[in-house]
Coordinates of C-alpha atoms and ligand atoms in Angstrom, one line a residue:
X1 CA 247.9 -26.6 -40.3
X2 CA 248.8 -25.1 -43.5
X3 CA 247.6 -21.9 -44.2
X4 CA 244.1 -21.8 -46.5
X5 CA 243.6 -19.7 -49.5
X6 CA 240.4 -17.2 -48.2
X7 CA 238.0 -19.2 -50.6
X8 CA 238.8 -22.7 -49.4
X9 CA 238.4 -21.5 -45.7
X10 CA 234.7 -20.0 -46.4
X11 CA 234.0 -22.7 -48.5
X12 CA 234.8 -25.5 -45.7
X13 CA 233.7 -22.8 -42.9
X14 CA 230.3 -22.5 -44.7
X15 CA 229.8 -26.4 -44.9
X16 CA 230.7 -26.9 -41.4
X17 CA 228.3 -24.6 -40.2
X18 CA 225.7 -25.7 -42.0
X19 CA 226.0 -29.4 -40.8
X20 CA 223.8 -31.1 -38.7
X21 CA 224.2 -34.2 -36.3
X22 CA 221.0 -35.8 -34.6
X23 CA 222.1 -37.1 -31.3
X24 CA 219.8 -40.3 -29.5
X25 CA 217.8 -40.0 -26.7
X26 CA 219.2 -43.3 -25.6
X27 CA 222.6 -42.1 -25.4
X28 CA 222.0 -40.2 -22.4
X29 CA 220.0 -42.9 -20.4
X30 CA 221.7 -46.0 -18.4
X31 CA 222.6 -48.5 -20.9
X32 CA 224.9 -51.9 -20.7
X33 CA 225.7 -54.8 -21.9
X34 CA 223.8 -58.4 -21.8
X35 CA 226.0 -58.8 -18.6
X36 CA 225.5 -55.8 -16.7
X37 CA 224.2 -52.3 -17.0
X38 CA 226.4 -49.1 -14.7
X39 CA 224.3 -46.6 -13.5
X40 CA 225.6 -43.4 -13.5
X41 CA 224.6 -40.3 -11.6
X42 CA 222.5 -37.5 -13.1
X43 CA 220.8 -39.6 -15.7
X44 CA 217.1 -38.2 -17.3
X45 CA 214.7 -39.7 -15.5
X46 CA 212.0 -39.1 -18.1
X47 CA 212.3 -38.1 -21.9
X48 CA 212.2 -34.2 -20.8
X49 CA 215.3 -34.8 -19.1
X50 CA 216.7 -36.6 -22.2
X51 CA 215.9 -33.7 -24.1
X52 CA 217.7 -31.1 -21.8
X53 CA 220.5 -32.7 -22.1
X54 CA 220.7 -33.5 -25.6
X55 CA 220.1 -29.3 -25.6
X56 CA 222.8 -29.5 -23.9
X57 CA 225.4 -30.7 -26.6
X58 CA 223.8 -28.5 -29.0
X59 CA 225.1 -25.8 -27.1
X60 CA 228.3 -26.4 -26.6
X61 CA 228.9 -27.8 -30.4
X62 CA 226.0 -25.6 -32.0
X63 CA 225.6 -28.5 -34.5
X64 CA 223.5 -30.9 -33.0
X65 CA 220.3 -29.5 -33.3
X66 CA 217.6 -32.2 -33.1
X67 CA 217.3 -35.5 -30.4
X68 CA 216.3 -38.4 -32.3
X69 CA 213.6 -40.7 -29.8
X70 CA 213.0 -44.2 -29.2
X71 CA 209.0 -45.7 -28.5
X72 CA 208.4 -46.7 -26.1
X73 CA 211.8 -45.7 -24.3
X74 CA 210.4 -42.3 -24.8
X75 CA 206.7 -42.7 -24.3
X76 CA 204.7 -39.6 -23.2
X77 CA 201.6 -38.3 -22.8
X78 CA 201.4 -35.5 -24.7
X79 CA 204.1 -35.6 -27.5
X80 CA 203.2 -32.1 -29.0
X81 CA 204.0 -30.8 -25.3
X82 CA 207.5 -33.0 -25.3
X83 CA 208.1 -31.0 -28.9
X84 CA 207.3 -28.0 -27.1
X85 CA 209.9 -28.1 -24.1
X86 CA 212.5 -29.3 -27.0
X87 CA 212.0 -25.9 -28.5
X88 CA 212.0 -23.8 -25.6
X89 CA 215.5 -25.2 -24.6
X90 CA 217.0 -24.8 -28.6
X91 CA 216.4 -28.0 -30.0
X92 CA 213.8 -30.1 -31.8
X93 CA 212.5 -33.5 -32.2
X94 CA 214.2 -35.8 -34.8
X95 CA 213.6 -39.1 -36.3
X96 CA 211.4 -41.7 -34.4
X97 CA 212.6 -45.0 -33.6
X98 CA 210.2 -47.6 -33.5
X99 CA 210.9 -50.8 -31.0
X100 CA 209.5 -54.3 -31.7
X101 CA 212.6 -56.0 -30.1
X102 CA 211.4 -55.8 -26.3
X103 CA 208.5 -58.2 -26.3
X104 CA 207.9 -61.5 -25.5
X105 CA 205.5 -61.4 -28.5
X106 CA 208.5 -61.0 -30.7
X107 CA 210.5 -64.2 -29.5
X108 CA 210.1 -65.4 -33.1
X109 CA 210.2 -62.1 -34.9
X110 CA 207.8 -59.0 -35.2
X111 CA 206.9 -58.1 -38.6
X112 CA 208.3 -61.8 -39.7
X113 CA 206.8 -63.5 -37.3
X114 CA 204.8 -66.8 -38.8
X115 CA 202.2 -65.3 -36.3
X116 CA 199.6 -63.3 -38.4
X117 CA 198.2 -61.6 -35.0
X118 CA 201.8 -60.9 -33.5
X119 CA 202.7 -59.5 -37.1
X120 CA 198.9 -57.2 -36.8
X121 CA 201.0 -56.0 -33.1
X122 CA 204.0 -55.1 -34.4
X123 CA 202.7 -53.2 -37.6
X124 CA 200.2 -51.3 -35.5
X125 CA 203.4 -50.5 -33.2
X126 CA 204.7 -49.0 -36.7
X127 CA 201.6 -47.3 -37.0
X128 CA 201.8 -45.4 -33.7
X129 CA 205.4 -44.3 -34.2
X130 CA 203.6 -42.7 -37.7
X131 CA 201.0 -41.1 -34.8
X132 CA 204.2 -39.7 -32.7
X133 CA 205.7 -38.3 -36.1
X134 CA 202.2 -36.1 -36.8
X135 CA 202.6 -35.0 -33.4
X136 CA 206.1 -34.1 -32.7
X137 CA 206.7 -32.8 -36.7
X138 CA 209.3 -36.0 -37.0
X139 CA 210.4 -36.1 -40.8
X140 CA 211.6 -40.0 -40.3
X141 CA 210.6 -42.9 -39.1
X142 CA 213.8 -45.2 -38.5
X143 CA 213.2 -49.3 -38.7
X144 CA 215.4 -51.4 -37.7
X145 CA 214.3 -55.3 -36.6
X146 CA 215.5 -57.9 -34.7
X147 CA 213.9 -60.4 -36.5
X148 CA 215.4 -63.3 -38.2
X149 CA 216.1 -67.0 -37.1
X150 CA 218.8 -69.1 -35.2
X151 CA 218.4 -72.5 -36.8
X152 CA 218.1 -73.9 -40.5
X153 CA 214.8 -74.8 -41.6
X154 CA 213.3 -73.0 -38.2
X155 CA 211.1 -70.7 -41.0
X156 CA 210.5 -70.1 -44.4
X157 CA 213.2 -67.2 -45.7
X158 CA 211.5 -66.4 -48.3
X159 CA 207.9 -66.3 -46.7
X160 CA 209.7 -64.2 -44.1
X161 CA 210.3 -61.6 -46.9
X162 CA 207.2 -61.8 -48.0
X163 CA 205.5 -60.5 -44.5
X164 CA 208.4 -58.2 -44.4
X165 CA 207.3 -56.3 -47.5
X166 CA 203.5 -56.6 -46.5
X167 CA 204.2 -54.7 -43.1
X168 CA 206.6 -52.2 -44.7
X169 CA 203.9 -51.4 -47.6
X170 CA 201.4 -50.4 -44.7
X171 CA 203.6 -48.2 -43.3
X172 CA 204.8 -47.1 -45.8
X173 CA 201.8 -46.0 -47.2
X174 CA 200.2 -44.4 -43.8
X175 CA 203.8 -41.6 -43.7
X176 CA 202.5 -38.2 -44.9
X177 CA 203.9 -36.7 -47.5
X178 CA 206.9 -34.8 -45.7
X179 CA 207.6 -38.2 -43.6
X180 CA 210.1 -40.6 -44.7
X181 CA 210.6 -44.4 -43.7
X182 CA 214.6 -45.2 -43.1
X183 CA 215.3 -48.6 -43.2
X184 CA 218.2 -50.4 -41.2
X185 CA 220.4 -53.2 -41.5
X186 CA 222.1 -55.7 -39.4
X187 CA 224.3 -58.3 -40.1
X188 CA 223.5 -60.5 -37.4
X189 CA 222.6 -60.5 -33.4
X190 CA 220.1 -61.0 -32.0
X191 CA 219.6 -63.8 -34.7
X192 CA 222.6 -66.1 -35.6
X193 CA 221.6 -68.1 -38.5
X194 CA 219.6 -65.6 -40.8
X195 CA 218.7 -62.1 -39.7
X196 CA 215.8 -60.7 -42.2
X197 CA 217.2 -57.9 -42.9
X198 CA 221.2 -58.3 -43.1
X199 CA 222.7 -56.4 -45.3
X200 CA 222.3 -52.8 -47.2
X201 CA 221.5 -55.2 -50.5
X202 CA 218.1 -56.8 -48.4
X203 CA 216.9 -53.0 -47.0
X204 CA 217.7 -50.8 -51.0
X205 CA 215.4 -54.1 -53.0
X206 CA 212.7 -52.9 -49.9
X207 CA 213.0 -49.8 -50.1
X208 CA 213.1 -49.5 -54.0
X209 CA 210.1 -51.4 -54.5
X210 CA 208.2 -49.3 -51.7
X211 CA 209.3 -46.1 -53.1
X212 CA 211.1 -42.8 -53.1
X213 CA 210.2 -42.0 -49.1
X214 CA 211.9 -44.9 -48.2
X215 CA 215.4 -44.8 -47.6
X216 CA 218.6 -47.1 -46.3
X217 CA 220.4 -45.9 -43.7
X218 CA 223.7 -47.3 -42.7
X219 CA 224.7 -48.1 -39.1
X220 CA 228.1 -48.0 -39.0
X221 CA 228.4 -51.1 -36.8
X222 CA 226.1 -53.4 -38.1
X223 CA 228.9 -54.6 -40.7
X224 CA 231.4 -57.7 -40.9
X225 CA 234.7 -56.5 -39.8
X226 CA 236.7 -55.5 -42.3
X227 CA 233.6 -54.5 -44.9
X228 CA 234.2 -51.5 -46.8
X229 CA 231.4 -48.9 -45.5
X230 CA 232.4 -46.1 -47.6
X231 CA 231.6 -48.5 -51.0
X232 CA 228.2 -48.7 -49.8
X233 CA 227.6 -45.0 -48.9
X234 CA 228.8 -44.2 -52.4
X235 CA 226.7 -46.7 -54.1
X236 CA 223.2 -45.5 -52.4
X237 CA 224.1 -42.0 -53.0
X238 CA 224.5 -43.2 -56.7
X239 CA 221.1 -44.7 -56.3
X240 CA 219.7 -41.7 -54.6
X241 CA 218.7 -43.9 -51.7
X242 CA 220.9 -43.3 -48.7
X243 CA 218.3 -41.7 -45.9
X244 CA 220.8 -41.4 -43.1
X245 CA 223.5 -42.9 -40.8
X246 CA 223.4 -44.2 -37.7
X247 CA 226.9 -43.3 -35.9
X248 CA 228.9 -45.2 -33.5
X249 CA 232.3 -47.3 -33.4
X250 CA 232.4 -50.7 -33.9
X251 CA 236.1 -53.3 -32.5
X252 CA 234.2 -57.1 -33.0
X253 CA 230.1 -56.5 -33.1
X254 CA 227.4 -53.8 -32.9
X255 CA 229.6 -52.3 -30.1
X256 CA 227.8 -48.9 -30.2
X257 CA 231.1 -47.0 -28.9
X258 CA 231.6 -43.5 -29.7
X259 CA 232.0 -42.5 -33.1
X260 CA 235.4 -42.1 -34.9
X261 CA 236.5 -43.8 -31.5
X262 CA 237.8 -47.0 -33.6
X263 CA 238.2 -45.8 -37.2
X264 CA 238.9 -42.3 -37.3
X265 CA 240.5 -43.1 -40.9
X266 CA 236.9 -45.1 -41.7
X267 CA 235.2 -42.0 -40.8
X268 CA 237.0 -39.5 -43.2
X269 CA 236.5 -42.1 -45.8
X270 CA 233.1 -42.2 -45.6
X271 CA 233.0 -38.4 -44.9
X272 CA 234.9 -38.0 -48.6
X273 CA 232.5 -39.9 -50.4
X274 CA 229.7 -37.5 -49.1
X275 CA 231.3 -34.3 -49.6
X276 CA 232.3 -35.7 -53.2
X277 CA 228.5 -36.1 -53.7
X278 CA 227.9 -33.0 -52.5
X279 CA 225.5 -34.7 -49.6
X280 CA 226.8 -33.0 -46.7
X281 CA 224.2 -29.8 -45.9
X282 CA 220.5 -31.0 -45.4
X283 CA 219.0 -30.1 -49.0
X284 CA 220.4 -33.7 -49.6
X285 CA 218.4 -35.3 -47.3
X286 CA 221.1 -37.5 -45.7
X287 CA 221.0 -37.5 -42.0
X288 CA 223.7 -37.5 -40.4
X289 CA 222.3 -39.5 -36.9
X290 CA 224.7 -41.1 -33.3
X291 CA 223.1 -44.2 -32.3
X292 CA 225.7 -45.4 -29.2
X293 CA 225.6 -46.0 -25.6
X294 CA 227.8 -44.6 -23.3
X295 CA 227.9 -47.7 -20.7
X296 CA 231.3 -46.6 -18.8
X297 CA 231.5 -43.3 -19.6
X298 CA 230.4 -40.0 -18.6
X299 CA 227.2 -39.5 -21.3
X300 CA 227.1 -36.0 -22.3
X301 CA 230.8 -35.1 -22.9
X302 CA 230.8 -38.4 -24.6
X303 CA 228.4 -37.5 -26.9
X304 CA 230.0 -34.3 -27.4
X305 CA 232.9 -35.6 -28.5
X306 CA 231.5 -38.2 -30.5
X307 CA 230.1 -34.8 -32.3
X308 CA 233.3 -33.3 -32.2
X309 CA 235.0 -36.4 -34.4
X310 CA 231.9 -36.1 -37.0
X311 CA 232.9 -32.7 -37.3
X312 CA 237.0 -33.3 -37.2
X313 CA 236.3 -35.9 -39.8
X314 CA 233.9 -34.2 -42.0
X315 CA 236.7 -31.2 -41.6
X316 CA 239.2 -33.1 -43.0
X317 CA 236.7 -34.6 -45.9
X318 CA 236.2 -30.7 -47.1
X319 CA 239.8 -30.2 -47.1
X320 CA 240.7 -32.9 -49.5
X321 CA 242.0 -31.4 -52.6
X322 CA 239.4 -32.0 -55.4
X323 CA 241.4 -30.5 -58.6
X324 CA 244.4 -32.2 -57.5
X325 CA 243.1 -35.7 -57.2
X326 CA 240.9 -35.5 -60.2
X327 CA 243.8 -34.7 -62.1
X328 CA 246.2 -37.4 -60.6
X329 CA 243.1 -39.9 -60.8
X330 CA 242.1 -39.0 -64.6
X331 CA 246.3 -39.1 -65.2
X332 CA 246.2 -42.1 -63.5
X333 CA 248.5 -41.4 -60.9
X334 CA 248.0 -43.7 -58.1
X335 CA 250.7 -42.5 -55.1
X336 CA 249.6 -38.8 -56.5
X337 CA 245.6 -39.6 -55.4
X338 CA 246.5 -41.3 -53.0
X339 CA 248.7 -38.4 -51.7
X340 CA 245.5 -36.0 -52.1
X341 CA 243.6 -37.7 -49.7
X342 CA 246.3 -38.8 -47.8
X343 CA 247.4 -35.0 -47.0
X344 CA 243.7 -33.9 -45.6
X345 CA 243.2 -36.6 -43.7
X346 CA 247.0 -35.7 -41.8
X347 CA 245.4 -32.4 -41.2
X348 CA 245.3 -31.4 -38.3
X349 CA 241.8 -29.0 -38.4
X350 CA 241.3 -28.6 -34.3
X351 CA 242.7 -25.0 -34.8
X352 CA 240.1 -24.2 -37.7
X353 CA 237.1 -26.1 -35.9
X354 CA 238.0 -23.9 -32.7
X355 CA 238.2 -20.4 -34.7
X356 CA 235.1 -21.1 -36.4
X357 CA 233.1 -22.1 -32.8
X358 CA 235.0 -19.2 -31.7
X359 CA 233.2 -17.0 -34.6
X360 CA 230.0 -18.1 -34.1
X361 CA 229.7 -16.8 -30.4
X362 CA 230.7 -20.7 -29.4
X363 CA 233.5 -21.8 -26.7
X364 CA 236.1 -22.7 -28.8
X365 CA 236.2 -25.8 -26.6
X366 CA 233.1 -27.5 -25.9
X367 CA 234.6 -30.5 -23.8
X368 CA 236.3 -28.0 -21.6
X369 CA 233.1 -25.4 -21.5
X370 CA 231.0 -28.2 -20.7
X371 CA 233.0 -29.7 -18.0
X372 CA 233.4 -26.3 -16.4
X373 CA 229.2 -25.0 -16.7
X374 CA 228.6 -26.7 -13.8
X375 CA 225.6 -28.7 -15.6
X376 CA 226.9 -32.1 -14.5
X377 CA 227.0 -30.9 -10.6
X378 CA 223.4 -29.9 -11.2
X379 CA 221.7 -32.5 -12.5
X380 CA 223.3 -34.9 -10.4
X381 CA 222.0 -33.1 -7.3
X382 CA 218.9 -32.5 -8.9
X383 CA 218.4 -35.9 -10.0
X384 CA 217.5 -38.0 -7.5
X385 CA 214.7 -40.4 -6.6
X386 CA 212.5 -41.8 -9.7
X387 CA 213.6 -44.0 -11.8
X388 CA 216.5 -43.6 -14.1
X389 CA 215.6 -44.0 -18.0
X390 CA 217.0 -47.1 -19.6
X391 CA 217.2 -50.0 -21.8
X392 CA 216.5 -52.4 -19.1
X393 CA 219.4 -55.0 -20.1
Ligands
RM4_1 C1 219.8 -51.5 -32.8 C2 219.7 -50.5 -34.0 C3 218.8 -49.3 -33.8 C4 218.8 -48.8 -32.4 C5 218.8 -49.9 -31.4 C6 218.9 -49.4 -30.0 O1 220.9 -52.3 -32.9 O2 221.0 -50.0 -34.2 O3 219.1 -48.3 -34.6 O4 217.7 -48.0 -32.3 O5 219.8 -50.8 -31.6
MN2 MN1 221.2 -48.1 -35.3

C-alpha cells in the first residue's frame, strides 16, 4: 500500500471508526434452501443466544454494534428484558423485521391480499412489530413482502396497489416520531408473474407519498443480474430517500451469500457513491444492514468476514482520490477518472484496517482471534438439547 499523507489517513481512519454495520439475527440460526436446511452445531437456540453471538462479531470487528431481529423468528416475552441482555453483552437492538410471508393466510398475499380480513391480520402483524420497536428502542421498522401473483389476470395490479398504500399509511402513521418505516424491494420470488413491490421505482412513489419517515432500502440481491446497483443508491441519496441496505451476495437470485463474496468491485462501487455523498457515518441516516444466511458455512466467522469486506470495501471507497477525479472528470478525461477510481479500488487496505483494529485495543485479526477464543468449542458444548432457531425451510 502506498504510503498516506497524515491527513488522508485520519481522515479515512476517522470514517472507518465511525461506521456501523447491523448484523441479522437470522444469520446465526440454521437456514437452507427450498431443498434442504444443514444444521450446524452450536446454533442459538433462542433469540438470547442470537444476540450473544451477534456480540460476538462486534467484538472482534468493533463495528457491528447492533443485531437487527426478525418477528416472529425472534418472539419473546419480555422484549425490554431481550434489549436488556443485548446491552449487558455490548450490543443493542436494531431494526425490526416484520414477517407476513410464513402463513397459510398469506397464500395470496398479506397486505395485497383481495381478502379484507387476511389484509386486517397482516397490518395488525405490522402493528405489533411498531409494539416491539417501543419496547426494544428499535429506530426502523424494515418491510419487505412476498406478495404479488403468478398468473395474468389472477388479481387486479392496480387494486393491489391500492391496499398496499392503505396498509403502509396505517403503519406509517402508528411509528413515533424517532421510528422510521424502510421499505424493500424484490424483483421477483416468491411470485413469478408480478411481485407488488419489484423494483426501488414501486417502494420511492410509496414511500414519497407516505412521507419523510419512510425510506427505501436496497437489498443488494433482489436485482436482475447485471442491474446497476450503485445508479440506484446515488439516485435515492439525491432524493434524500435511501433508509438502508440490506447486504449479501447475489450469482443468479436472492442467493443471500456473504457480502462482497460475488462482487467485491460492485461493493466499492456502491461504497464510492456513499462516501461521495458524504452518507457513510450515521448522522446520514443510511444503514448499513447484512441480511444472508450462512447454510454451509460456519455462521459467526462468516459474518465476520462478511463485516470485514464492508469494511475492506468502504476502505477502499475513502481512498479514492476526490481532487484528482474531479479534475480529470470536469477536464473530461475519461482513462484519467477512470484511473482515480481504478487505483483505490487496487488498494490493498488489509494493512491499514489491521493497524487501525490494532489502535483501537482490537486483534488486528478478527477471523484469527475469533477462531482461537475458544467461543465456537463453547457454545457447541453448551448447546445442546432444545431446539435450534431457524427458518423452518
Ligand atoms: C427476504 C428479504 C428480507 C428478509 C427475508 C429473510 O427476501 O430480503 O429482508 O428479512 O428475506
Ligand atoms: Mn433483505
Amino acid at each position: 500500500m502506498p504510503e498516506l499523507s497524515p491527513t488522508t489517513r485520519a481522515r479515512v481512519a476517522a470514517a472507518l471508526r465511525a461506521q456501523r454495520i447491523e448484523t441479522a439475527s437470522w444469520a446465526y440460526a440454521n437456514s437452507g434452501t427450498r431443498f434442504k436446511v444443514f444444521a450446524q452445531e452450536g446454533v442459538p437456540r433462542d433469540p438470547y443466544e442470537k444476540v450473544a453471538d451477534a456480540a460476538v462479531v462486534h467484538r472482534f470487528t468493533g463495528v457491528a454494534p447492533t443485531v437487527a431481529l426478525h418477528i416472529p423468528w425472534d418472539r419473546v416475552n419480555d422484549y425490554a428484558d431481550l434489549a436488556r441482555h443485548a446491552k449487558e453483552l455490548g450490543v443493542g437492538l436494531g431494526a425490526i423485521n416484520a414477517n407476513v410471508f410464513q402463513d397459510d393466510d398469506f397464500k395470496l398475499g398479506s397486505v395485497t391480499n383481495p381478502d379484507p380480513g387476511i389484509r386486517r391480520k397482516a397490518i395488525d402483524h405490522l402493528l405489533e412489530c411498531v409494539d416491539v420497536m417501543d419496547a426494544t428502542g428499535s429506530r426502523d421498522l424494515k418491510l419487505w413482502f412476498s406478495d404479488g401473483i403468478n398468473y395474468p389476470g389472477q388479481d387486479d395490479v392496480r387494486a393491489r396497489q391500492d391496499r398496499l398504500a392503505e396498509a403502509l399509511r396505517e403503519t406509517y402513521d402508528r411509528l413515533g416520531p424517532q421510528q422510521r418505516m424502510l421499505l424493500e424491494y424484490k424483483l421477483f420470488e416468491p411470485a413469478f408473474y408480478a411481485t407488488d413491490v419489484p423494483d426501488w421505482g414501486t417502494a420511492y412513489a410509496h414511500c414519497l407519498q407516505l412521507g419523510p419517515k419512510a425510506q427505501v432500502v436496497i437489498d443488494t440481491g433482489h436485482h436482475a443480474p447485471g442491474t446497476n446497483i450503485e445508479f440506484i443508491v446515488a439516485i435515492l441519496l439525491r432524493a434524500g430517500k435511501l433508509g438502508g441496505f440490506d447486504f449479501n451476495s447475489r450469482f443468479y437470485a436472492d442467493d443471500d451469500l456473504m457480502v462482497g463474496a460475488a462482487d467485491p468491485f460492485q461493493l466499492f462501487r456502491i461504497m464510492h457513491e456513499i462516501v461521495l455523498a458524504d452518507a457513510l457515518g450515521p448522522a446520514s441516516g443510511v444503514a448499513f444492514m447484512l441480511d444472508q444466511c450462512h447454510n454451509i458455512e460456519p455462521k459467526i466467522p462468516a459474518v465476520i468476514r462478511s463485516v470485514l469486506n464492508v469494511q475492506e470495501a468502504t476502505a477502499k471507497a475513502l481512498l479514492v482520490d476526490a481532487d484528482a477525479l474531479r479534475a480529470a472528470q470536469d477536464a473530461g478525461d475519461v482513462l484519467a477518472a477512470n484511473a482515480a477510481l481504478m487505483d483505490a479500488y487496487h488498494t490493498d487496505v488489509r494493512p491499514l484496517l489491521a493497524e487501525l483494529r490494532a489502535d483501537a485495543g482490537l486483534d488486528p485479526d478478527p477471523m484469527g482471534a475469533y477462531a482461537r477464543s475458544g467461543y465456537f468449542e463453547k457454545i457447541r458444548a453448551e448447546r445442546v438439547g432444545g431446539q435450534q432457531a431457524g427458518w423452518g425451510a
